[in-house]
Coordinates of C-alpha atoms in Angstrom, one line a residue:
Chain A
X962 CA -7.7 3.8 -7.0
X963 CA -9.7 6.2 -4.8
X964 CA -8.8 9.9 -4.0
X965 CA -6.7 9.0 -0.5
X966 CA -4.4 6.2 -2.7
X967 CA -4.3 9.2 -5.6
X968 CA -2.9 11.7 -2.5
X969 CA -0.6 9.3 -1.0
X970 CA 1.3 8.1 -4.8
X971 CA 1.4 12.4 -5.1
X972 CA 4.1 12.6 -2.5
X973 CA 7.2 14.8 -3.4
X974 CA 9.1 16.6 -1.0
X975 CA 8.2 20.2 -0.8
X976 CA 11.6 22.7 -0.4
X977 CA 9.8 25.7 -1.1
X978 CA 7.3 27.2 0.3
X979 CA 4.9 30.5 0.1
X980 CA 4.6 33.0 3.0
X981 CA 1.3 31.9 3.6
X982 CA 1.2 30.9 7.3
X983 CA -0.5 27.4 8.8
X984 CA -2.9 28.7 11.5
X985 CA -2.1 26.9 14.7
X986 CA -5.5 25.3 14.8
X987 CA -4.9 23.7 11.8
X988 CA -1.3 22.2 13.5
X989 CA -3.2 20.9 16.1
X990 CA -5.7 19.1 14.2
X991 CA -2.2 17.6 12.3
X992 CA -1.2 16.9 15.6
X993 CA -4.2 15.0 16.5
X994 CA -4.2 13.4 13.2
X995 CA -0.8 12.4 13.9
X996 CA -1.4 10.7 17.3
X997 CA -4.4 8.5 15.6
X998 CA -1.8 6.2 14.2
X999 CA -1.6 3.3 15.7
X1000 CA 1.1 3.1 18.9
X1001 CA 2.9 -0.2 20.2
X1002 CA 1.8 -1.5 23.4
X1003 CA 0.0 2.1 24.1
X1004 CA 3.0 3.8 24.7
X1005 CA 2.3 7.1 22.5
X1006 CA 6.2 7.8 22.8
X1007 CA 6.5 10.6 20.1
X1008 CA 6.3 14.1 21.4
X1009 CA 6.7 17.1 18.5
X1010 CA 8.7 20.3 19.5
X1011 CA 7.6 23.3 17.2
X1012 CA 10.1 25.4 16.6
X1013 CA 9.3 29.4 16.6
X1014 CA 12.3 31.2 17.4
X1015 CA 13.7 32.2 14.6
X1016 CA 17.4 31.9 16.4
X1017 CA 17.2 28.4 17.1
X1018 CA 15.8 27.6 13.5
X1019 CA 18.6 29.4 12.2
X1020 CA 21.2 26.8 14.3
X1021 CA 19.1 24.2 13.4
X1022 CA 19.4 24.9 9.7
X1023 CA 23.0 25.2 10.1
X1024 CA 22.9 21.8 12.0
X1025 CA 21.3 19.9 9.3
X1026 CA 24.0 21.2 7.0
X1027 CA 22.6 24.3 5.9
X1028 CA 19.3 23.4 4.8
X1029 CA 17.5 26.7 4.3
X1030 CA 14.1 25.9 4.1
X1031 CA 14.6 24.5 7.8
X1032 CA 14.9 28.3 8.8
X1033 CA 12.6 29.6 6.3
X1034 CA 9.5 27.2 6.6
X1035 CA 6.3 28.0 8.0
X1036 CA 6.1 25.7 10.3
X1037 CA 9.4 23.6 11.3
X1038 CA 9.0 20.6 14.3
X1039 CA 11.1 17.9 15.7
X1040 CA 9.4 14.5 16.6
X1041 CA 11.1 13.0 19.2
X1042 CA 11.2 9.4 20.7
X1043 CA 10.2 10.3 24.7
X1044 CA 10.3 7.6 27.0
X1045 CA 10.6 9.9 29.6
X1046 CA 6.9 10.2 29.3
X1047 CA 6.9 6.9 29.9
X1048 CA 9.0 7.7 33.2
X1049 CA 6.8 9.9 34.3
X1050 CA 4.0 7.4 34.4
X1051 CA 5.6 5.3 36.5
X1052 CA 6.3 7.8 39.0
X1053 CA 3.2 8.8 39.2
X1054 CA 2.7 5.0 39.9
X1055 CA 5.5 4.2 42.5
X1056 CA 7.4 2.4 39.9
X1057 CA 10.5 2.8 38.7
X1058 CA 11.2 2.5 34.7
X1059 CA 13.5 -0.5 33.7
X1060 CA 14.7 1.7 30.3
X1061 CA 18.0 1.0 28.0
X1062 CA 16.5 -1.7 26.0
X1063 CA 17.0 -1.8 22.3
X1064 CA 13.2 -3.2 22.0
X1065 CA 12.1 0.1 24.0
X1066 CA 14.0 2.1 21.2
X1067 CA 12.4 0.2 18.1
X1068 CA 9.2 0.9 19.9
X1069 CA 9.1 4.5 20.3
X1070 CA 11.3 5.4 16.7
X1071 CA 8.6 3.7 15.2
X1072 CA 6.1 5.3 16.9
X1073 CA 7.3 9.0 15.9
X1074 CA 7.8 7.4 12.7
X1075 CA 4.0 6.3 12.4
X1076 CA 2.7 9.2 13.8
X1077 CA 4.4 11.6 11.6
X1078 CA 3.6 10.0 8.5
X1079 CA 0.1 10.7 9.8
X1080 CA 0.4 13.6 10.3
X1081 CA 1.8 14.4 6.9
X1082 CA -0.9 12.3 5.3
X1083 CA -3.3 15.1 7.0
X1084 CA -1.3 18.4 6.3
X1085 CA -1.2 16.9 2.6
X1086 CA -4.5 15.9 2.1
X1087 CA -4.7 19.8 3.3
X1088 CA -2.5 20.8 0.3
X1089 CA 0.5 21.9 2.0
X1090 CA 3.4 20.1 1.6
X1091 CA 6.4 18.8 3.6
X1092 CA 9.9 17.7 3.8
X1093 CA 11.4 15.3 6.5
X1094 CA 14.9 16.4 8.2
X1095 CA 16.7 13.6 9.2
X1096 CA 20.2 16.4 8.8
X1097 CA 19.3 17.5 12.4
X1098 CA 20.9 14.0 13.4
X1099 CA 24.3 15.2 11.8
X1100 CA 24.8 17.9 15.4
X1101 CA 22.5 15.6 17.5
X1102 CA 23.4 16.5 20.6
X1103 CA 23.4 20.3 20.1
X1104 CA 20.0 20.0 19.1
X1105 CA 19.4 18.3 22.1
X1106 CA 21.0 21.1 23.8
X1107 CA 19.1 23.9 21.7
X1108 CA 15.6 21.7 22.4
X1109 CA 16.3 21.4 26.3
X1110 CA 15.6 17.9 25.7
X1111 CA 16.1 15.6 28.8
X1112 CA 17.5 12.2 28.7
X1113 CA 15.4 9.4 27.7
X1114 CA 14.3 11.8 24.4
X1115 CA 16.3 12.1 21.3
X1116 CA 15.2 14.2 18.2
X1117 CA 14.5 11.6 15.4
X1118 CA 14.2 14.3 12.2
X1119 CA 12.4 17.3 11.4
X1120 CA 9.6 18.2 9.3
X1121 CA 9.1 21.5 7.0
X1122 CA 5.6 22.2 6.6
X1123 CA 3.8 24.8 4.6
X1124 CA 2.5 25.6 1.3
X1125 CA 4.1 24.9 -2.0
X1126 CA 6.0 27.1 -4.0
X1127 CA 7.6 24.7 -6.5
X1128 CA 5.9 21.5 -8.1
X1129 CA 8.4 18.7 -8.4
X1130 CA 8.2 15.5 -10.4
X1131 CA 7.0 12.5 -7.9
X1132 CA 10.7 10.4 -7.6
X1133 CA 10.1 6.7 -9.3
X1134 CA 10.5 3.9 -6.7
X1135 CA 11.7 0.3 -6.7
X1136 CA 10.0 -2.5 -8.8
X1137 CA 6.9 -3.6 -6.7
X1138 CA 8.3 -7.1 -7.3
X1139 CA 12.0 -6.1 -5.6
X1140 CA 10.4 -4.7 -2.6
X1141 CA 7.0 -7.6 -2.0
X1142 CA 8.3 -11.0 -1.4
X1143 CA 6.3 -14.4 -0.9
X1144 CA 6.6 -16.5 2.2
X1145 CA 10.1 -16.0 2.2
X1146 CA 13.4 -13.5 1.3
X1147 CA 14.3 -14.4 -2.1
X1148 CA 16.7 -12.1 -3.9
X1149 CA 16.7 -13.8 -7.2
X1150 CA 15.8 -11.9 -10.0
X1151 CA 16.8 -8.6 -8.3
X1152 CA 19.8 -7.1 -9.1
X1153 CA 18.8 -7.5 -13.0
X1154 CA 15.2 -5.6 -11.9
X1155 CA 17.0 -3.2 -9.9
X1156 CA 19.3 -2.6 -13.9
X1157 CA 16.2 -1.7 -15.1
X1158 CA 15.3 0.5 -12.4
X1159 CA 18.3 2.7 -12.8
X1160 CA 17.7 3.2 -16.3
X1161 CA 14.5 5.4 -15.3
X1162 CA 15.9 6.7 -12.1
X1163 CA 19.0 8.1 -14.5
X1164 CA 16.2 9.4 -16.7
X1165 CA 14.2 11.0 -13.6
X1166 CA 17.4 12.7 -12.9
X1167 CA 18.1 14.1 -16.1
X1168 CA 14.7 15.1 -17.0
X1169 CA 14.8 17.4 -13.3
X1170 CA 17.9 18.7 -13.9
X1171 CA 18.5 19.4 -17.2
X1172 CA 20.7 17.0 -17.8
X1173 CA 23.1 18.1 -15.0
X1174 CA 22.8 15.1 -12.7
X1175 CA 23.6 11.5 -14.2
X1176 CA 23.0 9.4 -11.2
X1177 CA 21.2 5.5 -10.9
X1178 CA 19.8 4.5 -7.6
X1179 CA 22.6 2.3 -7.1
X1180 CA 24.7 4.5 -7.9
X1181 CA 23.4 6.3 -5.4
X1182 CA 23.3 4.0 -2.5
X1183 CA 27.1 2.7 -3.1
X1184 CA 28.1 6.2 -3.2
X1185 CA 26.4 6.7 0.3
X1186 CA 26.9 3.7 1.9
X1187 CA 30.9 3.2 1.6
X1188 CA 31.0 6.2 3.7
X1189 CA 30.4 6.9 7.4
X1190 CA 27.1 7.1 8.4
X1191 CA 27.0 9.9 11.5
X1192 CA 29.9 7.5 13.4
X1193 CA 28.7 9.8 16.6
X1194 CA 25.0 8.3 17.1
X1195 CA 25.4 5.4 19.5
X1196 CA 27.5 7.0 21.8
X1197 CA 25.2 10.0 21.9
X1198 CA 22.1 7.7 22.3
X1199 CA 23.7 6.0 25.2
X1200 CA 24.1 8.5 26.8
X1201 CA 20.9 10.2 26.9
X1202 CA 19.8 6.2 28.1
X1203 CA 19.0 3.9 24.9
X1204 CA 20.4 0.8 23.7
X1205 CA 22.5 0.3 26.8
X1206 CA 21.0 -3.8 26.6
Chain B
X554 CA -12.0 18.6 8.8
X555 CA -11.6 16.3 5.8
X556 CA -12.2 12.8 5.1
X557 CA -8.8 12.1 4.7
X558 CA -8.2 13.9 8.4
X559 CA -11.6 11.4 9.5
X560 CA -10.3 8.7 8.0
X561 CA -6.9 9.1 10.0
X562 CA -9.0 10.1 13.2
X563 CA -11.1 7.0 12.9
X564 CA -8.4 4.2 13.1
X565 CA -8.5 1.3 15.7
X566 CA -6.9 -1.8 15.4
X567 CA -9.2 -4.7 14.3
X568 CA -8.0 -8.4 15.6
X569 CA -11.4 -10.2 14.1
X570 CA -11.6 -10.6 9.8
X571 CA -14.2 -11.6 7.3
X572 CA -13.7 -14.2 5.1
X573 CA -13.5 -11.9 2.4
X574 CA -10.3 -11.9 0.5
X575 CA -8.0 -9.4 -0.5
X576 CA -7.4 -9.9 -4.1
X577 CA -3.4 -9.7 -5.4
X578 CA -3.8 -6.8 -7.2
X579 CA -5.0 -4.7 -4.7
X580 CA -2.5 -5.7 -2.2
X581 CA 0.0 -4.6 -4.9
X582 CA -1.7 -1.1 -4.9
X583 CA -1.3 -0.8 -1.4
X584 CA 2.4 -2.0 -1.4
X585 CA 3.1 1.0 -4.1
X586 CA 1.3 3.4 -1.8
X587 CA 3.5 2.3 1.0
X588 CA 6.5 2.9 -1.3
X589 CA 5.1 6.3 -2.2
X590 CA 5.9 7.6 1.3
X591 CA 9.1 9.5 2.1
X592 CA 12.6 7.6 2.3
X593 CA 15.4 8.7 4.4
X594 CA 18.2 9.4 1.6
X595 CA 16.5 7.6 -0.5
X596 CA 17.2 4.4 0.6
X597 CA 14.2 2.2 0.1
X598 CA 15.2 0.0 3.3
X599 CA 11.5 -1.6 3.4
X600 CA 10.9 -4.9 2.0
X601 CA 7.7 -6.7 2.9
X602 CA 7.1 -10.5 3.4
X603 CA 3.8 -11.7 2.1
X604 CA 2.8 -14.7 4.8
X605 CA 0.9 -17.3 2.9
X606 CA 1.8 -20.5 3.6
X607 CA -0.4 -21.9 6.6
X608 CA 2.1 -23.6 8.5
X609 CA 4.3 -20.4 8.4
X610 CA 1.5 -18.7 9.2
X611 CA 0.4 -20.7 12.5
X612 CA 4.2 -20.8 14.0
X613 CA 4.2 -16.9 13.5
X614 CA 1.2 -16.6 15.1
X615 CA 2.5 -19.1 18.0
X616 CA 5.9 -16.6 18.0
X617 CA 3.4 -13.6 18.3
X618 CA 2.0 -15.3 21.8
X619 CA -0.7 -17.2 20.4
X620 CA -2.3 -13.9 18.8
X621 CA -5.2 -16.0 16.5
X622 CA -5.5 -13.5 14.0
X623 CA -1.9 -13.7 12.7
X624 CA -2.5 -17.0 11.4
X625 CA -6.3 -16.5 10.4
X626 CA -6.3 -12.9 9.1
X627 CA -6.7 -12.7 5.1
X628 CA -3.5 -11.2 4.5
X629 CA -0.4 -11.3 6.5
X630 CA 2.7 -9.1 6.1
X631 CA 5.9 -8.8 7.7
X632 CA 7.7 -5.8 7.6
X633 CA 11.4 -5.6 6.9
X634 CA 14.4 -3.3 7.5
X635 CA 16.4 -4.1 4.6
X636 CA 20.1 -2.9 3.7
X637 CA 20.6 -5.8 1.7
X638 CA 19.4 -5.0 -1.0
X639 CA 21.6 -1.6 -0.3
X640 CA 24.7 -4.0 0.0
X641 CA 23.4 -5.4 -3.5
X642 CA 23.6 -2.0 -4.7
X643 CA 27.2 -1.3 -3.9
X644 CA 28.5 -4.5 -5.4
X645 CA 26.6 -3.8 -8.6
X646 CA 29.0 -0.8 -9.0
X647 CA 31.7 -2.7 -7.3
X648 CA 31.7 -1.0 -3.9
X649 CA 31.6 -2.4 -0.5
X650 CA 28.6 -0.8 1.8
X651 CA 30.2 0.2 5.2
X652 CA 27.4 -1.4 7.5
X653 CA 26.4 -1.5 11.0
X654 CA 25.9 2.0 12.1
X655 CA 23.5 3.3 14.4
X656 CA 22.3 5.7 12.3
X657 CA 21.4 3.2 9.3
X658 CA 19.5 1.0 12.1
X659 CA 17.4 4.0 12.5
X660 CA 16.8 5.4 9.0
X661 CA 15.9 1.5 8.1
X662 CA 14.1 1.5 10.6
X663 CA 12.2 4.4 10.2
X664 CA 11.9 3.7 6.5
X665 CA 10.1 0.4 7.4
X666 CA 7.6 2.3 9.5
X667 CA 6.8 5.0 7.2
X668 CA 6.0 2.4 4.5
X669 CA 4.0 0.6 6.7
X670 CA 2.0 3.3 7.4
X671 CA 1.2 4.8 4.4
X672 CA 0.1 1.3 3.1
X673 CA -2.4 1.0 6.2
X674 CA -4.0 4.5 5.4
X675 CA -4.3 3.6 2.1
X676 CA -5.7 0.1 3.5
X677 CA -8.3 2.0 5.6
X678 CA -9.5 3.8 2.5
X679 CA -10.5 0.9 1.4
X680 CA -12.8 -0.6 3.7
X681 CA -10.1 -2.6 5.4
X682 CA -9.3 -2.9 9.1
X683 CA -5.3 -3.5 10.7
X684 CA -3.6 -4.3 13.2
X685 CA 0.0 -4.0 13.7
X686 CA 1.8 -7.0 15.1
X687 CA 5.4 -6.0 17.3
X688 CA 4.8 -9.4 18.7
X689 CA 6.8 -10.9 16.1
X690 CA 10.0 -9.6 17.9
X691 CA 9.0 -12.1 21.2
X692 CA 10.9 -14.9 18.7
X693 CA 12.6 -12.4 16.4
X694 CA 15.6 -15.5 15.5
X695 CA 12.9 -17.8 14.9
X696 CA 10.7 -15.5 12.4
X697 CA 14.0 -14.9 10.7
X698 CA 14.9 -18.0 10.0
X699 CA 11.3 -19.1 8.8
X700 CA 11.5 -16.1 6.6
X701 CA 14.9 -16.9 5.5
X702 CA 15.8 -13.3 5.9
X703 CA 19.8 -13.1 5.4
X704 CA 22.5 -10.6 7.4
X705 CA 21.2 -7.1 7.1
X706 CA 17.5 -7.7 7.4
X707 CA 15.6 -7.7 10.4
X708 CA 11.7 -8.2 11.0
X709 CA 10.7 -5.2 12.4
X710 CA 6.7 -6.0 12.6
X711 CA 3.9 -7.7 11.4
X712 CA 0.2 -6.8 10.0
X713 CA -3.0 -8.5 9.7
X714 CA -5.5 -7.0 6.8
X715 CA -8.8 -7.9 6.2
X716 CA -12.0 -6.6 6.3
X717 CA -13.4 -6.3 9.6
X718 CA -16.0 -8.4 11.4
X719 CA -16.0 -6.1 14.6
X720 CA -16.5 -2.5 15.4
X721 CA -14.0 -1.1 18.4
X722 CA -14.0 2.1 20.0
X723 CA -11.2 4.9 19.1
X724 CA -9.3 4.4 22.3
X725 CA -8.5 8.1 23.5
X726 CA -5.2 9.4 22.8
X727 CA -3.0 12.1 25.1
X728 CA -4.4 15.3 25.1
X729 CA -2.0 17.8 22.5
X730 CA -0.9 19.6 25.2
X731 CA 1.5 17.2 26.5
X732 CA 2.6 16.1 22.9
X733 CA 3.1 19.4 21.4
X734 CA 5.7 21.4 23.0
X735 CA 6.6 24.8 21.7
X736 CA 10.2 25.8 21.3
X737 CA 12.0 23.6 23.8
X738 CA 10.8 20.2 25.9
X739 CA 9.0 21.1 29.4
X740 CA 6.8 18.6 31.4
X741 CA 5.4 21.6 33.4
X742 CA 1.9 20.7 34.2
X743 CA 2.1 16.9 32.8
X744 CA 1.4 14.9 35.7
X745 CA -2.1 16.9 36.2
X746 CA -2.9 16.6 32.4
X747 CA -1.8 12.9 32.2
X748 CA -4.0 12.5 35.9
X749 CA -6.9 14.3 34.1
X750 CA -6.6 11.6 31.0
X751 CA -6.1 8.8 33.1
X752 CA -9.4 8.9 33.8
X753 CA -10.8 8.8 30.4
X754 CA -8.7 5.8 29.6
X755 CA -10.1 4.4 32.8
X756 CA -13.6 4.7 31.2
X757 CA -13.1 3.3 27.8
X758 CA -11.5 0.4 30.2
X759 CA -14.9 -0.2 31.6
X760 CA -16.7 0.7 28.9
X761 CA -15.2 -1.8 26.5
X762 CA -15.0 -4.4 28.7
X763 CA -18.2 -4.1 29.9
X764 CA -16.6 -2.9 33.6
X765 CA -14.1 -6.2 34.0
X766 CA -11.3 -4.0 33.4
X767 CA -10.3 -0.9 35.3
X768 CA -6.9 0.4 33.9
X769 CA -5.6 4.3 33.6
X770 CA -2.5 5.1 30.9
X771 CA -0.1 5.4 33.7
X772 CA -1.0 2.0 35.3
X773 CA -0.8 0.8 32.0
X774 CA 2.3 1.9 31.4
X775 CA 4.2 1.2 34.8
X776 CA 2.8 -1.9 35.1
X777 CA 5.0 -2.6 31.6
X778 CA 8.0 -0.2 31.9
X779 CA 9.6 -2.2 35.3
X780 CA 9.8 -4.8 33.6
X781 CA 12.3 -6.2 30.9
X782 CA 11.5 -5.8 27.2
X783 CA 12.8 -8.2 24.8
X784 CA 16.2 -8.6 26.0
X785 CA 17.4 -10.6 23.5
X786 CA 17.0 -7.6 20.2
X787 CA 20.2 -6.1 20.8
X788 CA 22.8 -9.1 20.7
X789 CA 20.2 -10.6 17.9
X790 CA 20.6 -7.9 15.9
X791 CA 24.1 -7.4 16.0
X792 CA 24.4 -10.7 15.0
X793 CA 22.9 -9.5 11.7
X794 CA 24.9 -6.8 11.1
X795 CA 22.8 -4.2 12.8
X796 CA 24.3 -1.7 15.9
X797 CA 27.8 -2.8 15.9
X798 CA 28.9 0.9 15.7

């Protein structure tokens, strides 16, 4: 194990954060950091909003349910999947874009998605710490609204940045063995792993909260997934120009 | 700067490997640094497929368009959004998971890329080179059912690891102007930045190619964007329980 492995197994969400500010040099060379990632087909389709106004982070920490630290962070920004970009581009070529396809929407969700794990890779190995949003999702189109966002962009989540006020235990994953499989999907074996696993997620839980929470991860999940998950996305991602084919 | 920050800065995507293997237990270390990285909800939705078997490996490579390094590179990994496993969850506490939503397409999804990413950084550490594989998706039924992946798992990419027998230029990203936008979304003064880093791309072009290939961004990306992109994804992926909502 070498000092970048060490940094990455040290993620924990950071929730609190000192007053001490991130000069905006040192966003910019996250930003940079961030684009370095690798990008399908070229397409570099994430573009970060940094949120200063105090108003709109306010709405948008009532938008992502009242999440505090989303009006109280540092630094706050929204990665958004742009194809419009991508638009642009083709303008500026006599072409006209052939968009709506669900492939154009994997591209560029996992191109914000590489490029801001990059970039929280960098503002770690800097010793801040961070916390992704995906709550601004839950009022998706008034953060649209409050971003001026055009069609062809939609705000994937947000990330708090700054400096940590609060040291949290790293949260235990899966098994290695549940989550790598060889030449093929295989379940077998996993639900009695995934038993064990709960046993030290319950314990994770109790140890953080003084015995308040009793919770496994499948527990978890099953409580999560029989519910709604935000029933309002596809109609709002339509109509701003995805997954129309 | 850091080295961690360099490190980031200094990826490329390398298509040509040594014959140097990747020993199992390092692989293993890099899957856990992958799982390290944030998860929406804590979901877990990543599940990786290690490619050994040569035949698999050859008609992946033939489904990736006859990209050579998918069936030659040391290591080969497919990267999976998983909410199977989330469905084996539920019905270990006797709850059914209420699939198909848009929004659990895109925190799998995003889940999936995350991952992916940490493990390459933590790859890069190491000495090794990667490139990312979306061409996978061309045949996205067919690597399925090689895979045997079941309902509720879809292949979202592949990677190639090894360490690398060639030495490629960064390729110049979008200057941060036109990817960091402060408090709302505005393409004011795009076209003449994207114009002003056309050229550069245009250089490493020639440069790389040794002058056969004269190619800006925008060209780049028009000559993609009017045409169709994978039209098949959306009505495969509903077929495995993905989108429907």
């Amino acid at each position: 194990m070498n000092p970048v492995i060490e940094l990455l197994n040290s993620h924990r969400s950071i929730r609190k954060f000192t007053d001490q500010p991130i000069p905006q040099e040192t966003l910019n060379t996250l930003v940079q950091a961030g684009q370095a990632a690798a990008t399908s087909s070229f397409i570099q389709a994430c573009t970060v909003i940094q949120v200063n106004d105090q108003d709109k982070r306010n709405q948008l920490a009532e938008c992502a349910g009242g999440q505090a630290y989303v009006a109280e962070a540092p630094v706050f920004l929204v990665f958004c999947a742009d194809m419009q970009r991508n638009k642009l581009a083709c303008e500026m070529n006599d072409a006209e874009i052939n968009s709506g396809f669900t492939e154009q929407f994997i591209t560029a969700t996992v191109d914000v998605a590489l490029f801001a794990q990059n970039l929280t890779v960098a503002a770690e190995s800097l010793g801040l710490g961070i916390v992704y949003i995906g709550g601004i999702r839950n009022q998706i189109a008034r953060v649209s609204e409050l971003l001026e966002l055009p069609e062809l962009v939609y705000p994937v989540f947000g990330l708090c940045l700054g400096y940590p006020d609060q040291n949290p235990e790293v949260k235990p994953r899966l098994p290695v063995e549940v989550v790598l499989k060889q030449d093929s999907y295989s379940d077998s074996g996993d639900k009695e792993t995934i038993a064990e696993y709960d046993k030290s997620v319950r314990e994770y839980y109790q140890t953080r909260t003084g015995g308040n929470k009793e919770m496994t991860w499948s527990e978890q999940m099953s409580g999560m997934l029989v519910k709604e998950a935000r029933p309002h996305m596809l109609s709002f991602l339509q109509e701003r120009g995805f997954l129309l084919k």
